[in-house]
XYZ file of C-alpha atoms in Angstrom:
668
model
C 61.634 -20.213 27.355
C 61.398 -18.456 23.975
C 61.884 -21.743 22.146
C 58.943 -23.414 23.862
C 56.755 -20.438 23.085
C 57.757 -20.661 19.435
C 56.754 -24.334 19.266
C 53.436 -23.575 20.898
C 52.776 -20.824 18.365
C 53.620 -23.136 15.448
C 51.226 -25.750 16.801
C 48.429 -23.183 17.070
C 49.015 -22.007 13.492
C 48.902 -25.606 12.276
C 45.553 -26.139 14.007
C 44.105 -23.022 12.380
C 45.311 -24.125 8.936
C 43.875 -27.599 9.470
C 40.490 -26.184 10.533
C 40.390 -23.837 7.536
C 41.120 -26.744 5.207
C 38.334 -28.752 6.810
C 35.885 -25.840 6.496
C 36.835 -25.398 2.844
C 36.287 -29.091 2.181
C 32.818 -28.975 3.761
C 31.916 -25.841 1.800
C 33.070 -27.486 -1.416
C 30.992 -30.568 -0.691
C 27.945 -28.359 -0.116
C 28.398 -26.742 -3.508
C 29.229 -29.990 -5.272
C 27.471 -32.862 -3.428
C 29.499 -35.989 -3.205
C 26.464 -38.258 -2.708
C 23.311 -38.551 -4.792
C 21.374 -41.665 -3.803
C 17.892 -42.820 -4.770
C 16.469 -44.940 -1.965
C 13.799 -47.600 -2.293
C 11.602 -49.098 0.424
C 13.566 -51.446 2.706
C 16.894 -49.946 1.585
C 19.402 -49.706 4.417
C 22.103 -47.060 4.491
C 24.431 -45.649 7.105
C 22.995 -42.624 8.862
C 25.151 -39.872 10.278
C 25.727 -41.736 13.540
C 26.916 -44.829 11.574
C 23.858 -46.898 12.569
C 21.500 -48.496 10.061
C 18.244 -46.879 8.920
C 15.470 -48.511 6.894
C 13.515 -46.401 4.415
C 9.809 -47.090 3.938
C 9.305 -44.814 0.937
C 10.987 -43.481 -2.186
C 13.427 -40.598 -1.700
C 16.488 -38.988 -3.183
C 19.274 -38.231 -0.736
C 21.578 -35.378 -1.707
C 24.491 -34.771 0.615
C 28.160 -34.821 1.387
C 30.562 -37.222 2.953
C 30.538 -35.055 6.082
C 27.325 -34.030 7.852
C 25.166 -32.196 5.308
C 22.317 -34.164 3.754
C 18.890 -33.311 2.424
C 16.049 -35.569 1.346
C 13.751 -34.958 -1.627
C 10.562 -36.574 -2.855
C 8.455 -35.657 -5.878
C 4.739 -35.907 -6.510
C 2.569 -34.907 -9.445
C -0.896 -33.393 -9.563
C -2.783 -35.907 -11.662
C -6.344 -34.743 -11.244
C -8.339 -31.840 -9.874
C -12.004 -30.863 -9.827
C -14.117 -30.180 -12.858
C -12.953 -26.571 -12.995
C -9.571 -24.974 -12.419
C -9.086 -21.658 -10.623
C -6.320 -19.106 -10.248
C -5.681 -19.937 -6.571
C -5.530 -23.714 -6.810
C -1.735 -23.799 -6.330
C -1.712 -21.316 -3.437
C -1.417 -24.013 -0.712
C 1.844 -25.214 -2.284
C 3.185 -21.662 -2.560
C 2.434 -20.895 1.074
C 3.911 -24.236 2.141
C 2.653 -24.178 5.727
C 2.785 -27.947 6.223
C 5.621 -28.245 8.727
C 9.413 -28.290 8.646
C 10.167 -28.501 4.967
C 10.110 -26.691 1.660
C 8.005 -26.934 -1.480
C 9.061 -26.245 -5.055
C 6.732 -26.353 -8.044
C 7.715 -27.066 -11.628
C 5.224 -26.935 -14.498
C 6.166 -28.415 -17.880
C 4.045 -27.611 -20.925
C 3.886 -29.022 -24.442
C 1.299 -28.101 -27.056
C -0.523 -31.082 -28.519
C -1.468 -31.358 -32.170
C -5.038 -30.118 -32.595
C -5.819 -32.657 -35.332
C -4.687 -35.568 -33.179
C -6.660 -34.121 -30.269
C -9.809 -33.886 -32.386
C -9.378 -37.506 -33.538
C -9.024 -38.596 -29.924
C -12.111 -36.622 -28.891
C -14.120 -38.092 -31.775
C -13.250 -41.623 -30.636
C -14.190 -40.679 -27.076
C -17.524 -39.284 -28.254
C -18.333 -42.456 -30.204
C -17.553 -44.527 -27.123
C -19.768 -42.361 -24.923
C -22.588 -42.541 -27.461
C -22.293 -46.336 -27.447
C -22.428 -46.383 -23.648
C -25.499 -44.180 -23.785
C -27.295 -46.525 -26.166
C -26.506 -49.573 -24.028
C -27.726 -48.066 -20.739
C -31.269 -47.911 -19.463
C -32.730 -44.459 -20.068
C -33.810 -44.147 -16.430
C -30.534 -45.247 -14.835
C -28.320 -42.837 -12.935
C -25.373 -43.799 -15.120
C -27.220 -42.544 -18.186
C -27.334 -39.058 -16.681
C -23.607 -39.160 -15.934
C -22.750 -40.361 -19.448
C -25.021 -37.723 -20.983
C -23.304 -34.950 -19.040
C -19.845 -36.313 -19.914
C -20.834 -36.525 -23.593
C -22.038 -32.930 -23.525
C -18.724 -31.776 -22.002
C -16.659 -33.713 -24.541
C -18.609 -32.338 -27.476
C -18.292 -28.811 -26.102
C -14.539 -29.273 -25.736
C -14.278 -30.598 -29.303
C -16.145 -27.549 -30.596
C -13.842 -25.127 -28.748
C -10.747 -26.785 -30.184
C -12.248 -27.026 -33.675
C -12.990 -23.285 -33.669
C -9.494 -22.477 -32.331
C -11.004 -20.986 -29.179
C -8.899 -23.396 -27.134
C -5.896 -25.639 -27.672
C -4.916 -28.794 -25.856
C -1.728 -28.649 -23.788
C 0.118 -31.565 -22.234
C 0.857 -30.479 -18.663
C 3.084 -31.932 -15.971
C 2.673 -30.282 -12.540
C 5.488 -31.488 -10.304
C 5.570 -30.722 -6.574
C 8.970 -31.309 -4.946
C 9.155 -31.445 -1.151
C 12.401 -31.519 0.798
C 13.768 -31.450 4.333
C 16.970 -32.133 6.239
C 15.221 -34.794 8.310
C 13.396 -37.842 6.954
C 10.734 -37.825 9.661
C 10.074 -34.124 9.107
C 9.755 -34.772 5.377
C 7.243 -37.580 5.950
C 5.101 -35.405 8.205
C 5.358 -32.456 5.813
C 4.347 -34.555 2.797
C 1.469 -36.286 4.587
C 0.056 -32.967 5.812
C 0.318 -31.530 2.319
C -1.476 -34.513 0.778
C -4.359 -34.243 3.250
C -4.661 -30.530 2.504
C -4.786 -30.898 -1.286
C -7.216 -33.809 -1.011
C -9.641 -31.429 0.679
C -9.212 -29.154 -2.353
C -10.305 -31.925 -4.772
C -6.794 -32.592 -6.064
C -5.247 -36.017 -6.453
C -1.487 -36.562 -6.209
C 0.603 -39.337 -7.744
C 4.185 -40.385 -6.985
C 6.792 -41.553 -9.537
C 7.771 -44.606 -7.498
C 11.164 -45.928 -8.489
C 11.876 -42.807 -10.570
C 12.433 -40.193 -7.896
C 15.921 -39.414 -9.190
C 14.601 -38.844 -12.726
C 11.858 -36.639 -11.291
C 14.404 -34.565 -9.355
C 16.443 -34.109 -12.525
C 13.258 -33.036 -14.326
C 13.241 -29.935 -12.103
C 16.371 -28.751 -13.904
C 15.922 -26.604 -17.034
C 18.280 -28.611 -19.253
C 16.482 -31.984 -18.993
C 15.782 -33.259 -22.512
C 12.420 -34.903 -21.772
C 10.935 -33.755 -18.464
C 7.630 -35.589 -18.921
C 6.634 -38.837 -17.205
C 3.679 -39.900 -19.313
C 1.472 -41.419 -16.631
C 1.799 -38.226 -14.591
C 0.680 -35.832 -17.326
C -2.690 -34.227 -17.998
C -4.201 -32.756 -21.154
C -5.622 -29.326 -20.322
C -7.146 -26.556 -22.352
C -5.368 -23.206 -22.565
C -7.885 -21.573 -20.193
C -7.025 -24.134 -17.514
C -3.307 -23.714 -18.141
C -3.626 -19.940 -17.631
C -4.799 -20.603 -14.068
C -1.519 -22.399 -13.355
C 0.769 -19.450 -14.050
C 2.237 -18.066 -10.861
C 2.784 -14.465 -11.904
C -0.512 -13.544 -10.253
C 0.844 -14.579 -6.880
C 3.403 -11.804 -6.506
C 3.523 -9.168 -3.823
C 5.270 -5.871 -3.209
C 9.054 -5.861 -3.403
C 9.362 -3.863 -0.173
C 11.193 -5.668 2.619
C 11.164 -2.817 5.119
C 8.888 -0.133 6.485
C 5.735 -1.322 8.251
C 3.598 -4.448 8.020
C 0.354 -3.040 6.636
C -1.444 -6.391 6.648
C -1.437 -9.698 4.762
C -1.379 -10.408 1.052
C -3.733 -12.944 -0.533
C -1.392 -15.803 0.391
C -1.397 -14.837 4.052
C 2.147 -13.455 3.929
C 3.017 -10.216 5.769
C 2.788 -7.272 3.373
C 5.535 -4.725 3.983
C 4.982 -1.126 2.924
C 7.796 1.435 2.866
C 6.275 4.830 2.048
C 9.760 6.279 1.448
C 11.269 3.430 -0.544
C 14.191 4.588 -2.682
C 12.700 3.175 -5.900
C 9.375 5.004 -5.619
C 8.756 7.884 -8.003
C 7.256 9.966 -5.186
C 5.964 9.483 -1.648
C 2.357 10.584 -2.153
C -0.613 8.297 -1.758
C -4.375 8.199 -2.065
C -6.865 5.895 -0.341
C -10.334 5.560 -1.801
C -13.347 3.399 -1.167
C -17.036 3.591 -0.425
C -18.427 4.482 2.986
C -17.724 1.651 5.424
C -14.948 0.126 3.301
C -12.366 0.570 6.076
C -10.627 3.800 5.004
C -10.391 5.271 8.512
C -9.253 1.989 10.050
C -6.632 1.512 7.328
C -5.357 5.060 7.868
C -5.111 4.564 11.635
C -3.172 1.313 11.274
C -0.886 3.004 8.741
C -0.352 6.036 10.999
C 0.192 4.119 14.232
C 2.751 1.714 12.814
C 4.525 4.463 10.875
C 5.033 6.391 14.114
C 7.067 3.479 15.487
C 9.608 3.877 12.678
C 9.964 7.637 13.108
C 7.417 8.929 10.584
C 5.599 12.046 11.860
C 1.973 12.430 10.771
C -0.450 15.360 10.730
C -4.152 14.697 10.090
C -6.831 17.119 8.905
C -9.994 15.596 10.363
C -13.245 17.173 9.079
C -15.630 14.700 10.760
C -13.864 13.940 14.042
C -13.205 10.307 13.052
C -9.595 10.391 14.290
C -10.126 12.196 17.613
C -10.387 9.032 19.718
C -7.433 7.390 17.982
C -5.084 10.382 18.352
C -5.963 10.964 22.002
C -5.591 7.246 22.741
C -2.045 7.531 21.394
C -1.391 10.320 23.916
C -0.943 12.838 21.089
C -2.371 16.360 20.670
C -5.683 16.926 18.919
C -6.528 20.563 18.151
C -10.227 21.251 17.643
C -10.708 24.360 15.502
C -14.398 24.719 16.384
C -15.315 28.082 17.903
C -15.514 27.223 21.654
C -12.060 25.671 21.879
C -9.714 28.597 21.408
C -7.448 26.922 18.825
C -7.036 29.212 15.836
C -5.264 29.368 12.453
C -4.501 32.495 10.439
C -5.013 32.046 6.700
C -2.179 34.503 5.919
C 0.578 32.676 7.826
C 3.867 32.245 5.952
C 7.095 30.665 7.097
C 10.738 30.092 6.241
C 11.614 27.120 4.064
C 14.508 25.758 2.019
C 14.904 26.278 -1.704
C 14.161 23.209 -3.817
C 16.201 24.581 -6.715
C 19.453 22.498 -6.877
C 21.494 25.642 -7.525
C 20.217 27.232 -4.306
C 19.614 24.091 -2.273
C 19.935 24.702 1.442
C 19.325 28.453 1.164
C 16.431 29.792 3.238
C 13.692 32.165 2.142
C 10.144 33.227 3.034
C 7.767 31.670 0.519
C 5.536 34.686 -0.050
C 4.227 33.320 -3.362
C 2.955 30.120 -1.740
C 1.226 32.136 0.977
C -0.419 34.429 -1.563
C -1.656 31.545 -3.732
C -3.150 29.750 -0.747
C -4.812 32.873 0.660
C -6.226 33.744 -2.775
C -7.742 30.278 -3.182
C -9.450 30.602 0.210
C -10.784 34.081 -0.480
C -12.093 32.948 -3.874
C -13.937 30.113 -2.153
C -15.416 32.458 0.456
C -16.684 34.681 -2.342
C -18.207 31.799 -4.329
C -20.050 30.461 -1.277
C -21.823 33.810 -0.804
C -21.921 35.016 -4.398
C -25.453 35.857 -5.613
C -26.826 33.662 -8.370
C -26.112 34.687 -11.954
C -23.428 37.137 -10.827
C -19.737 37.073 -11.593
C -17.788 38.881 -8.905
C -14.497 37.146 -9.663
C -13.638 38.846 -12.919
C -10.084 38.934 -14.232
C -9.547 42.423 -12.817
C -11.004 41.374 -9.455
C -8.618 38.429 -9.245
C -5.639 40.650 -10.045
C -6.742 43.199 -7.444
C -7.063 40.510 -4.752
C -3.559 39.250 -5.562
C -2.069 42.757 -5.359
C -3.909 43.540 -2.117
C -2.626 40.424 -0.371
C 0.946 41.084 -1.460
C 0.695 44.667 -0.234
C -0.364 43.430 3.215
C 2.948 41.569 3.556
C 4.894 44.525 2.173
C 3.285 46.899 4.687
C 4.618 44.701 7.501
C 8.071 44.528 5.973
C 7.756 40.803 5.228
C 9.717 39.879 2.109
C 11.550 36.798 0.818
C 14.429 37.664 3.177
C 14.319 35.219 6.154
C 15.253 38.013 8.564
C 12.211 40.044 7.523
C 9.814 37.664 9.248
C 11.301 38.168 12.733
C 10.124 40.870 15.150
C 13.442 42.030 16.612
C 11.835 44.971 18.426
C 9.528 42.622 20.313
C 12.457 40.332 21.150
C 14.432 43.279 22.528
C 11.484 44.489 24.597
C 10.916 40.999 26.003
C 14.573 40.702 26.991
C 14.613 44.112 28.682
C 11.413 43.287 30.546
C 12.823 39.978 31.723
C 15.963 41.703 33.044
C 13.952 44.327 34.906
C 11.734 41.702 36.543
C 14.534 39.234 37.253
C 13.013 36.616 34.994
C 14.736 34.135 32.695
C 15.406 35.516 29.244
C 13.781 33.936 26.195
C 16.467 33.820 23.542
C 14.087 32.962 20.697
C 13.009 35.768 18.395
C 9.239 35.838 17.734
C 7.714 36.192 14.289
C 6.019 39.409 13.285
C 2.248 39.475 13.478
C 0.849 38.284 10.176
C -1.877 40.030 8.170
C -5.423 38.976 9.065
C -8.695 38.789 7.203
C -9.791 42.043 8.867
C -6.710 43.746 7.421
C -7.621 42.444 3.976
C -11.179 43.739 4.412
C -9.955 47.190 5.497
C -7.538 47.331 2.552
C -10.440 46.686 0.181
C -12.638 49.275 1.888
C -9.857 51.815 1.450
C -10.215 51.474 -2.327
C -13.248 53.741 -2.282
C -13.259 54.407 -6.003
C -13.134 50.722 -6.931
C -16.635 49.210 -7.101
C -15.297 45.650 -7.403
C -13.273 46.132 -4.233
C -16.343 47.371 -2.364
C -18.447 44.439 -3.573
C -15.812 41.911 -2.521
C -15.391 43.671 0.835
C -19.109 43.256 1.540
C -18.827 39.494 0.943
C -15.656 39.140 3.018
C -17.108 41.166 5.902
C -19.127 38.229 7.287
C -15.860 36.286 7.809
C -14.292 39.066 9.917
C -14.517 39.607 13.672
C -17.008 42.423 13.159
C -19.191 40.395 10.809
C -21.526 39.204 13.556
C -20.861 35.447 13.240
C -18.573 33.823 15.771
C -18.321 30.638 13.702
C -17.624 32.356 10.376
C -14.945 34.608 11.870
C -12.807 31.962 13.586
C -10.044 32.318 10.988
C -9.779 36.120 11.369
C -7.078 35.859 13.996
C -3.420 35.328 14.738
C -2.543 31.637 14.887
C -2.448 29.836 18.211
C 0.808 28.332 19.406
C 0.931 24.671 18.413
C 3.734 22.586 19.895
C 4.235 19.965 17.184
C 7.971 19.330 17.489
C 7.731 16.289 19.781
C 4.377 14.880 18.678
C 4.648 11.801 16.413
C 0.947 12.183 15.537
C -1.377 15.179 15.777
C -4.723 16.197 14.341
C -6.742 19.288 13.495
C -10.458 18.715 14.066
C -13.215 20.543 12.210
C -16.308 18.550 13.186
C -17.839 21.434 15.175
C -18.091 23.712 12.145
C -21.077 24.001 9.827
C -20.785 22.418 6.387
C -19.686 25.553 4.555
C -17.099 26.567 7.159
C -15.927 22.968 7.399
C -15.035 22.963 3.693
C -13.192 26.261 4.112
C -11.543 25.037 7.312
C -10.283 21.867 5.625
C -8.330 23.909 3.140
C -7.105 26.407 5.747
C -5.809 23.605 7.979
C -4.123 21.846 5.054
C -2.506 25.091 3.874
C -1.282 25.936 7.385
C 0.165 22.448 7.915
C 1.864 22.635 4.543
C 3.767 25.767 5.592
C 4.339 24.976 9.271
C 4.823 21.202 9.168
C 5.206 19.581 5.753
C 7.794 22.014 4.384
C 9.862 22.047 7.573
C 12.736 19.756 8.610
C 13.525 18.119 5.291
C 15.653 15.486 7.034
C 12.585 14.084 8.846
C 10.067 11.901 6.931
C 6.531 13.237 7.337
C 3.010 12.483 6.177
C 0.119 14.934 5.815
C -3.299 13.238 5.711
C -6.509 15.007 4.724
C -9.879 13.259 4.683
C -12.813 14.017 2.366
C -10.312 15.198 -0.250
C -12.972 15.336 -2.966
C -14.193 18.611 -1.430
C -11.030 20.360 -2.635
C -11.959 19.576 -6.244
C -15.023 21.846 -6.159
C -13.032 25.042 -6.776
C -10.329 25.281 -9.445
C -8.062 27.400 -7.214
C -8.113 25.028 -4.236
C -7.731 22.065 -6.594
C -4.742 23.722 -8.290
C -3.126 24.541 -4.957
C -3.528 20.951 -3.773
C -2.172 19.556 -7.025
C 0.891 21.775 -6.614
C 1.466 20.302 -3.147
C 1.452 16.830 -4.674
C 4.033 17.930 -7.223
C 6.453 19.579 -4.786
C 6.238 17.771 -1.425
C 8.718 15.093 -2.464
C 11.474 17.702 -2.125
C 10.500 18.249 1.517
C 10.544 14.534 2.427
C 6.769 14.628 2.884
C 4.055 12.229 1.787
C 0.692 13.766 0.929
C -2.155 11.328 1.629
C -5.662 12.031 0.316
C -8.625 9.978 1.524
C -11.852 10.055 -0.447
C -15.055 8.167 -1.118
C -15.775 10.284 -4.192
C -13.200 9.059 -6.671
C -15.272 10.025 -9.685
C -14.990 13.684 -8.587
C -11.211 13.526 -9.085
C -11.592 12.446 -12.695
C -13.790 15.407 -13.648
C -11.040 18.025 -13.363
C -7.480 18.175 -14.646
C -6.153 18.962 -11.173
C -7.702 15.780 -9.790
C -6.092 13.745 -12.547
C -2.789 15.464 -11.726
C -3.100 14.388 -8.089
C -3.769 10.796 -9.147
C -0.787 10.910 -11.511
C 1.509 12.198 -8.764
C 0.495 9.518 -6.247
C 2.821 6.525 -6.433
C 0.802 4.612 -3.832
C -2.882 3.909 -4.332
C -5.002 1.796 -2.007
C -8.284 0.652 -3.551
C -10.917 -0.523 -1.064
C -14.491 -1.574 -1.806
C -15.974 0.696 -4.488
C -19.410 2.033 -5.373
C -20.921 0.925 -8.664
C -21.029 4.567 -9.790
C -17.243 4.885 -9.369
C -15.999 1.506 -10.546
C -15.831 2.380 -14.258
C -13.794 5.516 -13.513
C -11.449 3.547 -11.252
C -11.080 0.766 -13.809
C -10.377 3.088 -16.732
C -8.079 5.449 -14.826
C -5.790 2.707 -13.551
C -6.157 0.030 -16.237
C -7.639 -2.450 -13.798
C -8.544 -5.831 -15.202
C -12.156 -6.916 -15.277
C -11.395 -9.334 -12.457
C -9.859 -6.597 -10.287
C -12.846 -4.339 -10.895
C -15.290 -7.110 -9.979
C -13.209 -7.879 -6.884
C -13.434 -4.264 -5.670
C -17.136 -4.061 -6.460
C -18.433 -7.377 -5.133
C -15.782 -9.437 -3.323
C -13.790 -6.963 -1.219
C -14.941 -6.868 2.383
C -13.993 -4.257 4.973
C -10.267 -3.601 4.990
C -9.692 -5.862 1.982
C -8.508 -4.219 -1.214
C -5.692 -3.718 -3.695
C -2.535 -1.709 -3.084
C -0.673 -0.469 -6.142
C 2.765 1.149 -5.956
C 4.014 2.373 -9.329
C 4.183 -0.859 -11.382
C 3.662 -3.292 -8.484
C 0.385 -4.358 -6.947
C -0.970 -6.826 -4.436
C -4.146 -7.702 -2.631
C -3.956 -6.427 0.942
C -5.983 -7.395 3.994
C -5.389 -4.743 6.640
C -5.099 -6.475 9.992
C -4.609 -5.058 13.447
C -3.362 -6.512 16.689
C -6.087 -7.058 19.328
C -5.003 -3.888 21.134
C -4.996 -1.864 17.921
C -8.420 -3.259 17.088
C -9.884 -1.966 20.340
C -8.329 1.471 19.829
C -9.114 1.882 16.142
C -12.592 0.311 15.872
C -14.979 2.833 14.303
C -18.148 0.756 13.925
C -20.975 1.409 16.415
C -21.071 -1.182 19.254
C -23.862 -3.287 17.752
C -21.807 -3.811 14.580
C -18.426 -4.477 16.137
C -16.706 -7.727 15.326
C -14.494 -9.650 17.755
C -11.760 -10.398 15.236
C -8.927 -7.864 14.725
C -9.611 -6.953 11.102
C -10.333 -3.661 9.433
C -13.740 -2.148 9.751
């Protein structure tokens, strides 16, 4: 019994060894083909099933003695229209002609200018002779006259060294594993390029030489009858470096590049210098639509997004996603306290992971808001915010936290007395106990006002208190006092997308509210949960550049949010405003991702100079870019992007009024 089992085992081992040897042989033949055959029309060779096949065209068969074969055929571009353009080779790069592949090889050789001039002179003399022999009224005379003018112009450009003549060979190699597929692929390609005013030629009988010409070590890769003489300007249009795209191969599909390929965007790519971004374009360029597509698709890969929405543009989108939208206008009941602080992790490597209450961040943000409130109501030609006034405001805010026992110690922010009272009350009433410890009540704007009023001997304090009074609950304005309150409870932990709306506020309070909402979300959302990728979006970002304090605070967020795994995203139609102040330039510098949509003429010079855009890119953004079409630049990479939505996304995200809506799912 054991002996038979041993023989069976030996037989199985032998089969495995034999199969491995066969696999190795096939792999070796793939790497080093054992057949390289140039076929001519009417050639007959054995196909894989040992029957005979007749070829009706010129090919090169590269394969093995087993079952792996591929067929190649080369063609050359021999003529195109009167003018070249930078996209003329795009159809070959896209290669959407069927089951096959396309490779392009361009060989260049500079021609001697003196020989070129001699050749052009002979051509000019011949054209002049033709012109003299033709009737002045004939149609041919007009053609010869135009050709003569072109030749003389070309001669002048070469004579003045403006241009040089280059011998060019543009080889297009198509290949497929199936002959029929290759025929269909090649025929479709030829019809396509014919529509683009290009003429192709085939090196009949020299397909093998042409295939070898694709290799870099071929001594003479030119086939004379398939070469063209082009000027350097035309040759520049042939270079393919302008057809690149982003190197990201993960994240979301933001849209298509200029070749129609999906454009992947990974906001948290490991090679990016930071995660921040800025989107700018004129009104109607597609900023809101682009942001909604970006936000919706990011949510599907686990990226949480908070949006500060000053105009209510994102309300419909967020609610359609089934996500919370908190309107901060006075009738709604949603409130934010400008003095809120929270616990966060140290960004210092030596103390990484340690928790503390960021009092300094809270003070800086509250100061910037109070300064803005003062400036809005400051009488003309007065200067309330002197150096001593600024210092007093800083000290007063810090004292408000000290009076409540709130320090950098994480335990100082909790109200243990309230937690104890809640637990005892729950026990007495037979209710479930809440094991979470609430935060202490934060200082409010009324507390700040009262602290200033208490400084009776300080005239500056009294003046500032009078200005601040209108923003308090007792100031008589329900709208102006909406931020003199304790913050509402916002359940953001399970929401992939949420928004804070400000559209119900007047223009002055809306500008203040934008900053308050951004500051609150920075402390309560952006700086929390460092292990979770997040994005904080704020629209109309140019408003923050009006005051140096708010601009400085925002610039600081752009510098530090990378440590909290957060992407700051500013959206603006006033790019030129960013370039006026150092803080705006700092925000631009600390934004790895920039999306340029259609620009206003007043902004285009600032955009061009700030980002070293070429003249062509600037003209594209000014005149050519339609809605949702623009340029995305990530550090040193850039690509044209056409933001596209699925039909369902298009219905949800469309922001144009009904009479302007388009049926196609593209950005608007």
